[in-house]
Amino acid sequence: SQKIEQNSEALNIQEGKTATLTCNYTNYSPAYLQWYRQDPGRGPVFLLLIRENEKEKRKERLKVTFDTTLKQSLFHITASQPADSATYLCALDHRTGANNLFFGTGTRLTVIP
Amino acid sequence: DVKVTQSSRYLVKRTGEKVFLECVQDMDHENMFWYRQDPGLGLRLIYFSYDVKMKEKGDIPEGYSVSREKKERFSLILESASTNQTSMYLCASSLGTGDSYEQYFGPGTRLTVT
């Protein structure tokens, strides 16, 4: 079965720096990959989706890359702010019927002022 | 905006009780999901539904059942609650057509079984 690893459980960075989170998976590549943000005690919120034939996707200060050869996605937050502190989840999106998402365990990002 | 609501934010039940968790979405989404989330284990799918009265088992269906009598409502039932079902329960919905496969989550129900 598919295994998803997010680089570390927790990541601390200084405000203003770029945060880079990693999502690695085994086995077959998904057609899409999604990233979510989750704040403590809340449900995840969708951020970005990237297709297998897209190398990079941007949205404001967020950038996602998807390398099917390396079986890896990188999630970048540029000019990070304390308000970016949250847990970030990657999800493999295989589009096999209705149940399309397989989630990683997440990386807890803390941006230090 | 899609809104997914869950019947309770916090719930405390005793071992052996029957527990109902309700989820309602207001965007006419076809697909609905129930997950549980535990530290270190991430989100695990319990059941999902792709249409009214249709349901499919997820990764950890044991000890749970579901009901979808109306498109907007998806209920999770714990037939006889046990302490190992203490967890955060999250409901989600998705349109599931075209490119619209992102999932919209409710705020979660933190269930404690004593």
Short mmCIF file of C-alpha atoms in Angstrom, two decimals:
data_model
loop_
_atom_site.label_atom_id
_atom_site.label_comp_id
_atom_site.label_asym_id
_atom_site.label_seq_id
_atom_site.Cartn_x
_atom_site.Cartn_y
_atom_site.Cartn_z
CA SER A 1 0.00 0.00 0.00
CA GLN A 2 1.01 3.59 -0.42
CA LYS A 3 3.21 5.09 2.28
CA ILE A 4 3.50 8.84 2.77
CA GLU A 5 6.23 10.53 4.78
CA GLN A 6 6.42 14.18 5.69
CA ASN A 7 9.96 15.21 6.44
CA SER A 8 9.71 15.94 10.07
CA GLU A 9 7.12 16.14 12.75
CA ALA A 10 8.07 19.70 13.63
CA LEU A 11 9.93 22.53 11.95
CA ASN A 12 10.93 25.85 13.53
CA ILE A 13 12.04 28.79 11.43
CA GLN A 14 12.70 32.47 11.91
CA GLU A 15 10.13 34.98 10.69
CA GLY A 16 10.89 36.21 7.19
CA LYS A 17 12.67 33.04 6.12
CA THR A 18 11.37 30.49 3.64
CA ALA A 19 9.89 27.34 5.13
CA THR A 20 10.28 24.17 3.08
CA LEU A 21 8.23 21.10 3.91
CA THR A 22 8.75 17.75 2.25
CA CYS A 23 6.30 15.03 1.31
CA ASN A 24 7.68 11.71 0.07
CA TYR A 25 5.69 8.73 -1.05
CA THR A 26 6.37 5.15 -2.11
CA ASN A 27 4.90 3.03 -4.85
CA TYR A 28 2.88 4.50 -7.66
CA SER A 29 2.56 8.20 -8.33
CA PRO A 30 -0.78 9.89 -7.83
CA ALA A 31 -2.43 11.92 -10.55
CA TYR A 32 -2.60 14.89 -8.21
CA LEU A 33 -1.24 15.99 -4.90
CA GLN A 34 -2.92 18.32 -2.43
CA TRP A 35 -1.70 20.36 0.52
CA TYR A 36 -3.79 21.33 3.54
CA ARG A 37 -3.29 23.53 6.58
CA GLN A 38 -4.61 22.52 9.98
CA ASP A 39 -4.76 24.74 13.04
CA PRO A 40 -5.01 23.19 16.53
CA GLY A 41 -8.48 21.87 17.26
CA ARG A 42 -9.71 22.60 13.74
CA GLY A 43 -10.34 20.65 10.56
CA PRO A 44 -7.81 20.82 7.69
CA VAL A 45 -8.25 23.57 5.12
CA PHE A 46 -7.36 23.03 1.46
CA LEU A 47 -4.50 25.17 0.15
CA LEU A 48 -3.20 23.96 -3.19
CA LEU A 49 -3.53 21.17 -5.72
CA ILE A 50 -0.85 20.24 -8.23
CA ARG A 51 -1.19 17.85 -11.16
CA GLU A 52 1.39 15.22 -12.09
CA ASN A 53 2.25 17.06 -15.29
CA GLU A 54 2.83 20.36 -13.48
CA LYS A 55 6.27 20.97 -12.04
CA GLU A 56 5.31 23.93 -9.92
CA LYS A 57 2.25 25.76 -8.64
CA ARG A 58 2.10 29.11 -6.84
CA LYS A 59 -0.46 30.92 -4.77
CA GLU A 60 0.59 34.17 -3.13
CA ARG A 61 3.49 33.25 -0.78
CA LEU A 62 2.97 29.52 -1.29
CA LYS A 63 4.76 27.35 -3.83
CA VAL A 64 4.39 23.63 -4.41
CA THR A 65 6.55 21.40 -6.58
CA PHE A 66 5.83 17.85 -7.65
CA ASP A 67 8.55 15.49 -8.88
CA THR A 68 7.15 12.11 -9.88
CA THR A 69 10.65 10.77 -10.55
CA LEU A 70 11.78 11.48 -7.00
CA LYS A 71 8.27 10.70 -5.69
CA GLN A 72 8.37 13.92 -3.77
CA SER A 73 6.51 17.17 -3.30
CA LEU A 74 7.99 20.27 -1.71
CA PHE A 75 5.85 22.96 -0.09
CA HIS A 76 7.42 26.38 0.36
CA ILE A 77 6.18 29.38 2.32
CA THR A 78 8.20 32.47 1.48
CA ALA A 79 8.55 35.47 3.82
CA SER A 80 7.09 33.37 6.61
CA GLN A 81 5.02 35.00 9.35
CA PRO A 82 4.01 33.82 12.83
CA ALA A 83 0.46 33.48 11.46
CA ASP A 84 1.77 30.70 9.19
CA SER A 85 2.37 28.53 12.25
CA ALA A 86 0.19 25.44 11.82
CA THR A 87 0.38 21.80 10.81
CA TYR A 88 0.64 21.20 7.09
CA LEU A 89 -0.63 17.98 5.56
CA CYS A 90 0.09 16.57 2.15
CA ALA A 91 -2.41 14.24 0.55
CA LEU A 92 -1.98 11.95 -2.42
CA ASP A 93 -4.89 12.26 -4.81
CA HIS A 94 -5.26 9.14 -6.90
CA ARG A 95 -8.73 9.88 -8.27
CA THR A 96 -9.77 6.27 -7.93
CA GLY A 97 -13.46 6.73 -7.37
CA ALA A 98 -14.82 8.90 -4.61
CA ASN A 99 -12.16 8.06 -2.07
CA ASN A 100 -9.31 9.93 -3.57
CA LEU A 101 -7.12 11.23 -0.73
CA PHE A 102 -4.44 9.55 1.34
CA PHE A 103 -3.02 11.86 3.97
CA GLY A 104 0.43 12.15 5.47
CA THR A 105 0.78 12.70 9.21
CA GLY A 106 1.74 16.33 8.80
CA THR A 107 4.55 18.70 9.72
CA ARG A 108 4.00 21.19 12.52
CA LEU A 109 5.53 24.50 11.49
CA THR A 110 6.37 27.18 14.03
CA VAL A 111 7.48 30.59 12.79
CA ILE A 112 9.43 32.39 15.49
CA PRO A 113 9.08 36.18 15.61
CA ASP B 1 -18.20 29.11 0.75
CA VAL B 2 -18.67 25.45 1.49
CA LYS B 3 -19.77 24.87 4.99
CA VAL B 4 -19.47 21.55 6.77
CA THR B 5 -20.92 21.42 10.25
CA GLN B 6 -20.66 18.74 12.90
CA SER B 7 -23.20 18.24 15.63
CA SER B 8 -20.84 18.63 18.59
CA ARG B 9 -17.36 20.04 19.20
CA TYR B 10 -16.83 18.02 22.38
CA LEU B 11 -18.52 14.85 23.53
CA VAL B 12 -17.98 12.64 26.56
CA LYS B 13 -19.56 9.19 26.57
CA ARG B 14 -19.30 6.08 28.70
CA THR B 15 -18.03 2.72 27.54
CA GLY B 16 -20.78 0.71 25.91
CA GLU B 17 -22.95 3.68 24.97
CA LYS B 18 -24.23 4.14 21.43
CA VAL B 19 -22.85 7.35 19.97
CA PHE B 20 -24.14 9.34 17.00
CA LEU B 21 -21.99 11.93 15.27
CA GLU B 22 -23.74 13.99 12.63
CA CYS B 23 -22.32 15.94 9.73
CA VAL B 24 -24.12 18.32 7.39
CA GLN B 25 -22.79 20.03 4.27
CA ASP B 26 -24.54 22.80 2.39
CA MET B 27 -22.93 22.64 -1.06
CA ASP B 28 -24.70 19.70 -2.67
CA HIS B 29 -21.51 17.63 -2.64
CA GLU B 30 -21.71 14.04 -3.81
CA ASN B 31 -19.00 12.62 -1.59
CA MET B 32 -18.79 12.63 2.18
CA PHE B 33 -16.18 11.17 4.48
CA TRP B 34 -15.56 10.33 8.12
CA TYR B 35 -12.01 10.33 9.46
CA ARG B 36 -10.47 9.98 12.85
CA GLN B 37 -7.26 11.78 13.74
CA ASP B 38 -4.86 10.62 16.40
CA PRO B 39 -1.40 11.97 17.31
CA GLY B 40 1.30 10.35 15.21
CA LEU B 41 -1.21 8.46 13.08
CA GLY B 42 -2.64 11.27 11.03
CA LEU B 43 -6.01 11.18 9.36
CA ARG B 44 -7.45 7.71 8.91
CA LEU B 45 -10.52 7.09 6.82
CA ILE B 46 -13.34 5.25 8.57
CA TYR B 47 -16.12 5.29 5.95
CA PHE B 48 -17.08 7.31 2.93
CA SER B 49 -20.18 7.73 0.82
CA TYR B 50 -20.46 8.72 -2.83
CA ASP B 51 -24.24 8.93 -2.99
CA VAL B 52 -27.35 8.74 -0.86
CA LYS B 53 -27.66 5.35 0.82
CA MET B 54 -24.27 4.30 -0.60
CA LYS B 55 -21.33 3.67 1.68
CA GLU B 56 -17.88 2.20 1.42
CA LYS B 57 -15.49 1.05 4.13
CA GLY B 58 -12.32 3.00 4.60
CA ASP B 59 -9.16 1.85 6.32
CA ILE B 60 -10.53 1.39 9.85
CA PRO B 61 -14.28 0.63 9.75
CA GLU B 62 -14.35 -1.83 12.66
CA GLY B 63 -16.58 -0.67 15.48
CA TYR B 64 -18.29 1.96 13.34
CA SER B 65 -21.24 2.23 11.01
CA VAL B 66 -22.61 5.07 8.90
CA SER B 67 -25.86 6.31 7.48
CA ARG B 68 -26.59 8.60 4.57
CA GLU B 69 -30.32 9.02 4.12
CA LYS B 70 -30.08 12.51 2.63
CA LYS B 71 -27.42 13.96 0.36
CA GLU B 72 -26.42 16.69 2.79
CA ARG B 73 -26.18 14.53 5.90
CA PHE B 74 -23.73 11.78 6.83
CA SER B 75 -23.86 10.17 10.25
CA LEU B 76 -21.22 8.13 12.04
CA ILE B 77 -22.42 5.63 14.60
CA LEU B 78 -20.40 3.95 17.31
CA GLU B 79 -22.54 0.98 18.20
CA SER B 80 -20.87 0.35 21.57
CA ALA B 81 -18.27 2.96 22.41
CA SER B 82 -14.93 1.80 23.72
CA THR B 83 -12.04 3.74 25.23
CA ASN B 84 -9.88 3.15 22.14
CA GLN B 85 -12.40 5.18 20.16
CA THR B 86 -11.42 8.30 22.06
CA SER B 87 -10.25 10.55 19.25
CA MET B 88 -10.89 13.62 17.10
CA TYR B 89 -13.51 12.81 14.46
CA LEU B 90 -13.54 14.84 11.27
CA CYS B 91 -16.19 14.90 8.59
CA ALA B 92 -15.44 16.10 5.07
CA SER B 93 -17.19 16.51 1.75
CA SER B 94 -16.09 16.92 -1.85
CA LEU B 95 -17.77 17.55 -5.17
CA GLY B 96 -15.71 14.87 -6.88
CA THR B 97 -16.04 16.00 -10.49
CA GLY B 98 -13.72 17.76 -12.91
CA ASP B 99 -10.89 19.18 -10.87
CA SER B 100 -12.99 19.64 -7.75
CA TYR B 101 -11.65 16.85 -5.61
CA GLU B 102 -10.44 18.90 -2.70
CA GLN B 103 -12.10 18.02 0.54
CA TYR B 104 -13.84 20.48 2.84
CA PHE B 105 -13.67 19.60 6.49
CA GLY B 106 -15.89 20.31 9.43
CA PRO B 107 -14.48 21.65 12.71
CA GLY B 108 -14.21 18.19 14.25
CA THR B 109 -15.71 16.46 17.25
CA ARG B 110 -13.40 15.57 20.09
CA LEU B 111 -14.89 12.40 21.58
CA THR B 112 -13.80 11.06 24.93
CA VAL B 113 -14.98 7.62 26.00
CA THR B 114 -14.56 6.93 29.69
#
